[in-house]
Amino acid sequence: MNFILLQVVLLFFALFMLYVLYIHWKKGHVSNLFFCVWVILWTVFCFIDIFPDLLRRYLYEFYIVRVLDLGMIFSFMILSYITVENNIIIRNLNNKIETLVKEIAKEKNGKK
Amino acid sequence: MSLKNKGVCIILPVFNEGDLATKTIQEILAVTKIPIIAVDDGSTRGDTLNKLKNIEKKEKNLTVLHHVINLGKGAAMKTGCEYAWENGFEAVIFMDSDGQHSPRHVKTFLRILREGNSIVFGYRDLGNKMPIVRRFGNMIASKVVSSLFNINKKDLLSGFFAINKNIYPKIVWNSSRYGVETEIATKIGKMRLGFVEIPIDTIYLDKHKGVSVLDALKILLHIPIWYIKK
């Protein structure tokens, strides 16, 4: 099995991400479900990185030439989903903070 | 609805204006006895909050509210409005705290509100006194908003305006930062609400304050969202 440098870099990156996830899970920053989902995702990523030929048979179905392209497409899909989710969460937090700050301002500082 | 014998107050969002804000408040107090609600939006410079609190101790017509963190002009305006409605006021006049708006126009706003109008906008002479970049930006934004929202407003970005309590739920804004005035204009246009415009002085003390080119771009990006939203 011949590895190219990019595969090695990606493998180390995935292992690093798994380590980061583990640390956060140990500290209680993330839930068990969050931890499991992301461990599965990164493990699958490692597996495909080591055995890219496993996906080669699906490339024709998607009219794609390289496994890397398929990986990029799926990565963008996942990233897009995460961006939308984050945006919604940030907006909700923003609204909650605004409500909280307004209530504090009205209760604590109004003299009338 | 007549506003005779019912309360009107001035809402002044303040952020880092320091001495300029205290000067503006003193100028307002010198020409009118209308209560002022100054909302300090988490100021971090110029000892702004303490300066406002010092005037508050001396002036019974001034109430100072304080945001513990900076939320933006729109949020400060909303805090002021909610406090005003909770305290029995029937209408509010918004002014900038950096001295851009002359308090001598407050009486005109009051008169027009008392004639039964729900929304009164001040408009500046968009002629030579306004810096050319702002004049151009204001003109572009006005053209876009007027064509999309069917509203003919002489000065889209003027922050000197008055509304009454009944109209507030219809035009309440989501913009927490700059863009409040444009969002209100888009809502008025969509709902075809009536409004009155009065001329106000054009005063520019600091060309770097207020709506920047970047803010203007953000406002333009929000226009399609306001167009789609009900």
mmCIF file of C-alpha atoms in Angstrom:
data_model
loop_
_atom_site.group_PDB
_atom_site.id
_atom_site.type_symbol
_atom_site.label_atom_id
_atom_site.label_comp_id
_atom_site.label_asym_id
_atom_site.label_seq_id
_atom_site.Cartn_x
_atom_site.Cartn_y
_atom_site.Cartn_z
ATOM 1 C CA MET A 1 0.000 0.000 0.000
ATOM 2 C CA ASN A 2 1.484 3.329 -1.095
ATOM 3 C CA PHE A 3 0.670 6.401 0.935
ATOM 4 C CA ILE A 4 1.003 9.885 -0.471
ATOM 5 C CA LEU A 5 1.980 12.784 1.789
ATOM 6 C CA LEU A 6 -1.516 14.278 1.719
ATOM 7 C CA GLN A 7 -2.964 11.044 3.165
ATOM 8 C CA VAL A 8 -0.434 11.116 5.999
ATOM 9 C CA VAL A 9 -1.209 14.777 6.791
ATOM 10 C CA LEU A 10 -4.966 14.128 6.732
ATOM 11 C CA LEU A 11 -4.578 11.072 8.936
ATOM 12 C CA PHE A 12 -2.629 13.044 11.543
ATOM 13 C CA PHE A 13 -5.184 15.844 11.345
ATOM 14 C CA ALA A 14 -8.034 13.385 11.938
ATOM 15 C CA LEU A 15 -6.188 11.819 14.880
ATOM 16 C CA PHE A 16 -5.556 15.276 16.316
ATOM 17 C CA MET A 17 -9.277 16.110 15.983
ATOM 18 C CA LEU A 18 -10.167 12.851 17.739
ATOM 19 C CA TYR A 19 -7.789 13.800 20.550
ATOM 20 C CA VAL A 20 -9.346 17.297 20.826
ATOM 21 C CA LEU A 21 -12.807 15.713 20.952
ATOM 22 C CA TYR A 22 -11.683 13.276 23.639
ATOM 23 C CA ILE A 23 -10.276 16.083 25.802
ATOM 24 C CA HIS A 24 -13.512 18.085 25.550
ATOM 25 C CA TRP A 25 -15.592 14.988 26.290
ATOM 26 C CA LYS A 26 -13.458 14.192 29.335
ATOM 27 C CA LYS A 27 -13.878 17.760 30.617
ATOM 28 C CA GLY A 28 -17.630 17.483 30.143
ATOM 29 C CA HIS A 29 -17.794 20.232 27.513
ATOM 30 C CA VAL A 30 -19.660 18.022 25.024
ATOM 31 C CA SER A 31 -22.436 15.479 25.436
ATOM 32 C CA ASN A 32 -21.986 11.728 24.892
ATOM 33 C CA LEU A 33 -24.105 11.893 21.731
ATOM 34 C CA PHE A 34 -22.022 14.759 20.284
ATOM 35 C CA PHE A 35 -18.841 12.851 21.126
ATOM 36 C CA CYS A 36 -20.068 9.597 19.549
ATOM 37 C CA VAL A 37 -21.279 11.256 16.312
ATOM 38 C CA TRP A 38 -17.998 13.067 15.793
ATOM 39 C CA VAL A 39 -15.882 10.019 16.720
ATOM 40 C CA ILE A 40 -17.777 8.017 14.085
ATOM 41 C CA LEU A 41 -17.286 10.791 11.498
ATOM 42 C CA TRP A 42 -13.558 11.111 12.117
ATOM 43 C CA THR A 43 -13.082 7.334 12.260
ATOM 44 C CA VAL A 44 -14.810 6.954 8.896
ATOM 45 C CA PHE A 45 -12.614 9.791 7.634
ATOM 46 C CA CYS A 46 -9.463 7.934 8.812
ATOM 47 C CA PHE A 47 -10.679 4.692 7.243
ATOM 48 C CA ILE A 48 -11.339 6.330 3.864
ATOM 49 C CA ASP A 49 -8.028 8.133 4.104
ATOM 50 C CA ILE A 50 -6.196 4.818 4.560
ATOM 51 C CA PHE A 51 -8.315 2.847 2.057
ATOM 52 C CA PRO A 52 -9.470 5.360 -0.574
ATOM 53 C CA ASP A 53 -9.951 2.586 -3.139
ATOM 54 C CA LEU A 54 -13.042 1.442 -1.260
ATOM 55 C CA LEU A 55 -14.879 4.486 -2.637
ATOM 56 C CA ARG A 56 -13.568 4.193 -6.144
ATOM 57 C CA ARG A 57 -16.515 2.081 -7.290
ATOM 58 C CA TYR A 58 -18.951 4.933 -6.396
ATOM 59 C CA LEU A 59 -17.039 7.605 -8.287
ATOM 60 C CA TYR A 60 -18.545 6.617 -11.616
ATOM 61 C CA GLU A 61 -22.064 6.943 -10.172
ATOM 62 C CA PHE A 62 -21.373 10.546 -9.196
ATOM 63 C CA TYR A 63 -19.453 11.384 -12.398
ATOM 64 C CA ILE A 64 -16.364 12.164 -10.301
ATOM 65 C CA VAL A 65 -12.798 11.268 -11.279
ATOM 66 C CA ARG A 66 -10.917 11.345 -7.964
ATOM 67 C CA VAL A 67 -11.750 10.146 -4.447
ATOM 68 C CA LEU A 68 -10.446 13.482 -3.160
ATOM 69 C CA ASP A 69 -13.184 15.312 -5.099
ATOM 70 C CA LEU A 70 -15.840 13.130 -3.498
ATOM 71 C CA GLY A 71 -14.320 13.850 -0.091
ATOM 72 C CA MET A 72 -14.366 17.583 -0.813
ATOM 73 C CA ILE A 73 -18.032 17.511 -1.858
ATOM 74 C CA PHE A 74 -19.069 15.662 1.308
ATOM 75 C CA SER A 75 -16.894 17.945 3.449
ATOM 76 C CA PHE A 76 -18.586 21.028 1.992
ATOM 77 C CA MET A 77 -21.999 19.507 2.623
ATOM 78 C CA ILE A 78 -21.116 18.826 6.269
ATOM 79 C CA LEU A 79 -19.531 22.268 6.673
ATOM 80 C CA SER A 80 -22.584 23.982 5.155
ATOM 81 C CA TYR A 81 -24.858 22.172 7.595
ATOM 82 C CA ILE A 82 -22.644 23.118 10.541
ATOM 83 C CA THR A 83 -22.508 26.764 9.404
ATOM 84 C CA VAL A 84 -26.303 26.997 9.224
ATOM 85 C CA GLU A 85 -26.671 25.316 12.627
ATOM 86 C CA ASN A 86 -24.084 27.639 14.182
ATOM 87 C CA ASN A 87 -25.739 30.680 12.655
ATOM 88 C CA ILE A 88 -29.113 29.720 14.137
ATOM 89 C CA ILE A 89 -27.574 29.014 17.557
ATOM 90 C CA ILE A 90 -25.672 32.328 17.548
ATOM 91 C CA ARG A 91 -28.815 34.272 16.584
ATOM 92 C CA ASN A 92 -30.793 32.598 19.375
ATOM 93 C CA LEU A 93 -28.036 33.344 21.875
ATOM 94 C CA ASN A 94 -27.878 36.918 20.627
ATOM 95 C CA ASN A 95 -31.621 37.354 21.215
ATOM 96 C CA LYS A 96 -31.371 35.814 24.688
ATOM 97 C CA ILE A 97 -28.454 38.082 25.653
ATOM 98 C CA GLU A 98 -30.300 41.124 24.303
ATOM 99 C CA THR A 99 -33.400 40.282 26.347
ATOM 100 C CA LEU A 100 -31.302 39.701 29.460
ATOM 101 C CA VAL A 101 -29.325 42.945 29.119
ATOM 102 C CA LYS A 102 -32.507 44.939 28.472
ATOM 103 C CA GLU A 103 -34.220 43.484 31.534
ATOM 104 C CA ILE A 104 -31.179 44.237 33.715
ATOM 105 C CA ALA A 105 -31.050 47.801 32.345
ATOM 106 C CA LYS A 106 -34.729 48.415 33.073
ATOM 107 C CA GLU A 107 -34.741 46.815 36.525
ATOM 108 C CA LYS A 108 -31.443 48.031 37.939
ATOM 109 C CA ASN A 109 -31.008 51.453 36.469
ATOM 110 C CA GLY A 110 -34.458 52.929 36.111
ATOM 111 C CA LYS A 111 -35.121 55.268 38.985
ATOM 112 C CA LYS A 112 -38.800 55.824 38.245
ATOM 113 C CA MET B 1 -55.385 59.881 18.937
ATOM 114 C CA SER B 2 -54.512 63.141 20.645
ATOM 115 C CA LEU B 3 -51.402 63.205 22.741
ATOM 116 C CA LYS B 4 -52.512 66.222 24.732
ATOM 117 C CA ASN B 5 -51.911 65.676 28.441
ATOM 118 C CA LYS B 6 -50.187 62.402 27.722
ATOM 119 C CA GLY B 7 -46.497 61.815 28.115
ATOM 120 C CA VAL B 8 -43.854 62.146 25.470
ATOM 121 C CA CYS B 9 -40.208 61.481 26.225
ATOM 122 C CA ILE B 10 -36.905 61.713 24.407
ATOM 123 C CA ILE B 11 -34.814 58.561 23.967
ATOM 124 C CA LEU B 12 -31.090 59.066 23.652
ATOM 125 C CA PRO B 13 -28.953 56.005 22.858
ATOM 126 C CA VAL B 14 -25.446 56.705 24.149
ATOM 127 C CA PHE B 15 -22.242 54.862 23.339
ATOM 128 C CA ASN B 16 -18.848 56.291 24.331
ATOM 129 C CA GLU B 17 -19.995 59.860 23.626
ATOM 130 C CA GLY B 18 -18.868 61.064 27.087
ATOM 131 C CA ASP B 19 -18.838 64.863 27.252
ATOM 132 C CA LEU B 20 -20.696 65.155 23.954
ATOM 133 C CA ALA B 21 -23.635 63.203 25.388
ATOM 134 C CA THR B 22 -23.766 65.298 28.570
ATOM 135 C CA LYS B 23 -23.618 68.468 26.454
ATOM 136 C CA THR B 24 -26.467 67.182 24.266
ATOM 137 C CA ILE B 25 -28.575 66.390 27.352
ATOM 138 C CA GLN B 26 -27.944 69.845 28.826
ATOM 139 C CA GLU B 27 -28.903 71.462 25.535
ATOM 140 C CA ILE B 28 -32.143 69.474 25.440
ATOM 141 C CA LEU B 29 -32.946 70.339 29.064
ATOM 142 C CA ALA B 30 -32.340 74.005 28.287
ATOM 143 C CA VAL B 31 -35.063 74.120 25.628
ATOM 144 C CA THR B 32 -37.652 71.634 26.865
ATOM 145 C CA LYS B 33 -38.906 69.986 30.044
ATOM 146 C CA ILE B 34 -39.733 66.690 28.343
ATOM 147 C CA PRO B 35 -38.342 63.679 30.245
ATOM 148 C CA ILE B 36 -35.204 62.159 28.749
ATOM 149 C CA ILE B 37 -34.309 58.473 28.832
ATOM 150 C CA ALA B 38 -30.598 58.070 28.123
ATOM 151 C CA VAL B 39 -29.610 54.481 27.392
ATOM 152 C CA ASP B 40 -25.904 53.905 27.913
ATOM 153 C CA ASP B 41 -25.108 51.026 25.587
ATOM 154 C CA GLY B 42 -22.199 49.511 27.509
ATOM 155 C CA SER B 43 -19.862 52.476 27.016
ATOM 156 C CA THR B 44 -16.202 51.725 27.617
ATOM 157 C CA ARG B 45 -14.641 55.141 27.014
ATOM 158 C CA GLY B 46 -14.903 58.688 28.243
ATOM 159 C CA ASP B 47 -16.344 57.730 31.657
ATOM 160 C CA THR B 48 -19.697 58.066 29.896
ATOM 161 C CA LEU B 49 -21.899 56.223 32.392
ATOM 162 C CA ASN B 50 -20.593 58.151 35.414
ATOM 163 C CA LYS B 51 -21.058 61.448 33.618
ATOM 164 C CA LEU B 52 -24.641 60.530 32.787
ATOM 165 C CA LYS B 53 -25.291 59.371 36.350
ATOM 166 C CA ASN B 54 -23.949 62.676 37.690
ATOM 167 C CA ILE B 55 -26.468 64.640 35.624
ATOM 168 C CA GLU B 56 -29.210 62.168 36.579
ATOM 169 C CA LYS B 57 -28.627 63.007 40.278
ATOM 170 C CA LYS B 58 -29.277 66.695 39.568
ATOM 171 C CA GLU B 59 -31.988 66.438 36.929
ATOM 172 C CA LYS B 60 -35.301 64.819 37.789
ATOM 173 C CA ASN B 61 -36.222 64.802 34.091
ATOM 174 C CA LEU B 62 -33.378 62.464 33.198
ATOM 175 C CA THR B 63 -33.405 58.685 33.608
ATOM 176 C CA VAL B 64 -30.278 56.721 32.798
ATOM 177 C CA LEU B 65 -30.531 53.077 31.780
ATOM 178 C CA HIS B 66 -27.387 51.014 31.384
ATOM 179 C CA HIS B 67 -26.649 48.033 29.167
ATOM 180 C CA VAL B 68 -23.980 45.962 30.895
ATOM 181 C CA ILE B 69 -22.573 45.060 27.473
ATOM 182 C CA ASN B 70 -22.717 46.842 24.127
ATOM 183 C CA LEU B 71 -25.683 45.655 22.062
ATOM 184 C CA GLY B 72 -25.910 48.368 19.426
ATOM 185 C CA LYS B 73 -27.992 51.436 18.729
ATOM 186 C CA GLY B 74 -31.127 49.513 17.752
ATOM 187 C CA ALA B 75 -31.143 47.505 20.976
ATOM 188 C CA ALA B 76 -30.605 50.675 23.049
ATOM 189 C CA MET B 77 -33.557 52.298 21.274
ATOM 190 C CA LYS B 78 -35.723 49.265 22.033
ATOM 191 C CA THR B 79 -34.728 49.304 25.721
ATOM 192 C CA GLY B 80 -35.651 52.992 25.869
ATOM 193 C CA CYS B 81 -39.005 52.355 24.175
ATOM 194 C CA GLU B 82 -39.946 49.426 26.403
ATOM 195 C CA TYR B 83 -39.038 51.432 29.504
ATOM 196 C CA ALA B 84 -41.072 54.387 28.219
ATOM 197 C CA TRP B 85 -44.174 52.283 27.527
ATOM 198 C CA GLU B 86 -43.862 50.541 30.921
ATOM 199 C CA ASN B 87 -43.744 53.964 32.580
ATOM 200 C CA GLY B 88 -46.847 55.314 30.918
ATOM 201 C CA PHE B 89 -45.436 57.372 28.076
ATOM 202 C CA GLU B 90 -47.511 57.518 24.917
ATOM 203 C CA ALA B 91 -44.882 58.615 22.417
ATOM 204 C CA VAL B 92 -41.125 58.856 22.102
ATOM 205 C CA ILE B 93 -38.734 61.066 20.174
ATOM 206 C CA PHE B 94 -35.402 59.522 19.180
ATOM 207 C CA MET B 95 -32.312 61.699 19.021
ATOM 208 C CA ASP B 96 -28.612 60.984 18.574
ATOM 209 C CA SER B 97 -26.437 61.766 21.572
ATOM 210 C CA ASP B 98 -23.486 63.129 19.614
ATOM 211 C CA GLY B 99 -25.008 66.547 19.025
ATOM 212 C CA GLN B 100 -26.080 65.843 15.430
ATOM 213 C CA HIS B 101 -29.647 66.806 16.194
ATOM 214 C CA SER B 102 -30.728 70.227 17.328
ATOM 215 C CA PRO B 103 -33.124 70.162 20.318
ATOM 216 C CA ARG B 104 -34.885 73.244 18.927
ATOM 217 C CA HIS B 105 -36.902 70.899 16.660
ATOM 218 C CA VAL B 106 -38.356 68.935 19.595
ATOM 219 C CA LYS B 107 -41.291 71.345 19.887
ATOM 220 C CA THR B 108 -42.179 70.795 16.218
ATOM 221 C CA PHE B 109 -42.111 67.027 16.736
ATOM 222 C CA LEU B 110 -44.396 67.439 19.755
ATOM 223 C CA ARG B 111 -46.833 69.648 17.870
ATOM 224 C CA ILE B 112 -47.117 67.177 14.998
ATOM 225 C CA LEU B 113 -47.532 64.210 17.366
ATOM 226 C CA ARG B 114 -50.273 66.126 19.183
ATOM 227 C CA GLU B 115 -52.049 66.702 15.887
ATOM 228 C CA GLY B 116 -52.637 62.933 15.851
ATOM 229 C CA ASN B 117 -49.770 61.713 13.689
ATOM 230 C CA SER B 118 -48.162 58.416 14.676
ATOM 231 C CA ILE B 119 -44.809 58.735 12.914
ATOM 232 C CA VAL B 120 -42.797 61.908 12.410
ATOM 233 C CA PHE B 121 -39.432 61.894 10.649
ATOM 234 C CA GLY B 122 -36.892 64.678 10.614
ATOM 235 C CA TYR B 123 -35.117 65.132 7.322
ATOM 236 C CA ARG B 124 -31.802 66.844 6.703
ATOM 237 C CA ASP B 125 -30.891 68.972 3.753
ATOM 238 C CA LEU B 126 -28.880 66.448 1.736
ATOM 239 C CA GLY B 127 -27.045 69.311 0.067
ATOM 240 C CA ASN B 128 -23.598 70.713 0.619
ATOM 241 C CA LYS B 129 -23.363 70.275 4.402
ATOM 242 C CA MET B 130 -23.435 66.475 4.265
ATOM 243 C CA PRO B 131 -20.094 64.771 3.428
ATOM 244 C CA ILE B 132 -20.139 63.596 -0.190
ATOM 245 C CA VAL B 133 -19.687 59.872 0.634
ATOM 246 C CA ARG B 134 -22.664 59.928 2.984
ATOM 247 C CA ARG B 135 -24.766 61.972 0.603
ATOM 248 C CA PHE B 136 -24.044 59.433 -2.150
ATOM 249 C CA GLY B 137 -24.695 56.440 0.146
ATOM 250 C CA ASN B 138 -27.920 57.964 1.422
ATOM 251 C CA MET B 139 -29.058 58.661 -2.146
ATOM 252 C CA ILE B 140 -28.356 55.083 -3.333
ATOM 253 C CA ALA B 141 -30.037 53.529 -0.301
ATOM 254 C CA SER B 142 -33.047 55.842 -0.686
ATOM 255 C CA LYS B 143 -33.459 54.893 -4.356
ATOM 256 C CA VAL B 144 -33.264 51.140 -3.579
ATOM 257 C CA VAL B 145 -35.658 51.342 -0.621
ATOM 258 C CA SER B 146 -38.146 53.646 -2.327
ATOM 259 C CA SER B 147 -38.355 51.427 -5.411
ATOM 260 C CA LEU B 148 -38.609 48.134 -3.483
ATOM 261 C CA PHE B 149 -40.857 49.232 -0.639
ATOM 262 C CA ASN B 150 -42.924 51.950 -2.243
ATOM 263 C CA ILE B 151 -41.955 54.614 0.284
ATOM 264 C CA ASN B 152 -40.944 58.143 -0.558
ATOM 265 C CA LYS B 153 -38.827 59.337 2.349
ATOM 266 C CA LYS B 154 -36.630 62.378 1.973
ATOM 267 C CA ASP B 155 -33.861 61.260 4.346
ATOM 268 C CA LEU B 156 -33.644 57.508 4.805
ATOM 269 C CA LEU B 157 -30.924 57.468 7.464
ATOM 270 C CA SER B 158 -32.094 60.238 9.764
ATOM 271 C CA GLY B 159 -32.115 59.109 13.393
ATOM 272 C CA PHE B 160 -34.208 62.084 14.559
ATOM 273 C CA PHE B 161 -37.775 60.799 14.531
ATOM 274 C CA ALA B 162 -40.799 60.225 16.720
ATOM 275 C CA ILE B 163 -43.311 57.404 17.061
ATOM 276 C CA ASN B 164 -46.266 56.764 19.290
ATOM 277 C CA LYS B 165 -46.963 53.695 21.409
ATOM 278 C CA ASN B 166 -49.666 52.275 19.122
ATOM 279 C CA ILE B 167 -47.457 52.152 16.076
ATOM 280 C CA TYR B 168 -44.465 50.584 17.891
ATOM 281 C CA PRO B 169 -45.614 46.911 17.665
ATOM 282 C CA LYS B 170 -46.082 47.328 13.905
ATOM 283 C CA ILE B 171 -42.656 48.753 13.181
ATOM 284 C CA VAL B 172 -40.545 47.233 15.958
ATOM 285 C CA TRP B 173 -37.138 46.526 14.496
ATOM 286 C CA ASN B 174 -34.823 43.518 14.646
ATOM 287 C CA SER B 175 -31.631 45.367 13.745
ATOM 288 C CA SER B 176 -29.609 45.753 16.890
ATOM 289 C CA ARG B 177 -26.945 47.899 15.269
ATOM 290 C CA TYR B 178 -27.089 50.500 12.502
ATOM 291 C CA GLY B 179 -29.799 49.837 9.974
ATOM 292 C CA VAL B 180 -32.672 50.551 12.362
ATOM 293 C CA GLU B 181 -33.849 53.597 10.417
ATOM 294 C CA THR B 182 -33.772 51.728 7.100
ATOM 295 C CA GLU B 183 -35.594 48.729 8.572
ATOM 296 C CA ILE B 184 -38.297 51.001 10.004
ATOM 297 C CA ALA B 185 -38.663 52.702 6.613
ATOM 298 C CA THR B 186 -39.045 49.321 4.884
ATOM 299 C CA LYS B 187 -41.742 48.262 7.365
ATOM 300 C CA ILE B 188 -43.622 51.535 6.962
ATOM 301 C CA GLY B 189 -43.441 51.134 3.185
ATOM 302 C CA LYS B 190 -44.666 47.535 3.242
ATOM 303 C CA MET B 191 -47.574 48.347 5.555
ATOM 304 C CA ARG B 192 -48.294 51.623 3.775
ATOM 305 C CA LEU B 193 -48.349 53.520 7.057
ATOM 306 C CA GLY B 194 -48.690 57.274 6.954
ATOM 307 C CA PHE B 195 -45.961 59.584 8.237
ATOM 308 C CA VAL B 196 -45.033 63.241 8.378
ATOM 309 C CA GLU B 197 -41.619 64.725 7.599
ATOM 310 C CA ILE B 198 -40.207 67.930 9.010
ATOM 311 C CA PRO B 199 -36.971 69.711 8.078
ATOM 312 C CA ILE B 200 -34.180 69.558 10.661
ATOM 313 C CA ASP B 201 -30.714 71.106 10.812
ATOM 314 C CA THR B 202 -27.803 69.256 9.229
ATOM 315 C CA ILE B 203 -25.025 69.126 11.807
ATOM 316 C CA TYR B 204 -21.853 67.118 11.298
ATOM 317 C CA LEU B 205 -19.403 67.285 14.205
ATOM 318 C CA ASP B 206 -17.318 64.212 13.470
ATOM 319 C CA LYS B 207 -17.234 62.711 9.997
ATOM 320 C CA HIS B 208 -15.929 59.367 11.349
ATOM 321 C CA LYS B 209 -18.934 58.796 13.616
ATOM 322 C CA GLY B 210 -22.271 57.373 12.643
ATOM 323 C CA VAL B 211 -22.973 55.025 9.745
ATOM 324 C CA SER B 212 -19.729 54.003 7.997
ATOM 325 C CA VAL B 213 -19.422 52.720 4.427
ATOM 326 C CA LEU B 214 -19.159 49.185 5.861
ATOM 327 C CA ASP B 215 -22.356 49.698 7.875
ATOM 328 C CA ALA B 216 -24.053 50.986 4.723
ATOM 329 C CA LEU B 217 -23.010 47.832 2.837
ATOM 330 C CA LYS B 218 -24.396 45.656 5.630
ATOM 331 C CA ILE B 219 -27.666 47.605 5.469
ATOM 332 C CA LEU B 220 -27.845 47.058 1.701
ATOM 333 C CA LEU B 221 -27.278 43.318 2.215
ATOM 334 C CA HIS B 222 -30.170 43.234 4.678
ATOM 335 C CA ILE B 223 -32.622 44.901 2.300
ATOM 336 C CA PRO B 224 -33.501 41.645 0.428
ATOM 337 C CA ILE B 225 -34.155 39.961 3.804
ATOM 338 C CA TRP B 226 -36.517 42.755 4.860
ATOM 339 C CA TYR B 227 -38.154 42.497 1.444
ATOM 340 C CA ILE B 228 -38.857 38.768 1.853
ATOM 341 C CA LYS B 229 -39.880 38.965 5.520
ATOM 342 C CA LYS B 230 -43.470 39.818 6.295
#
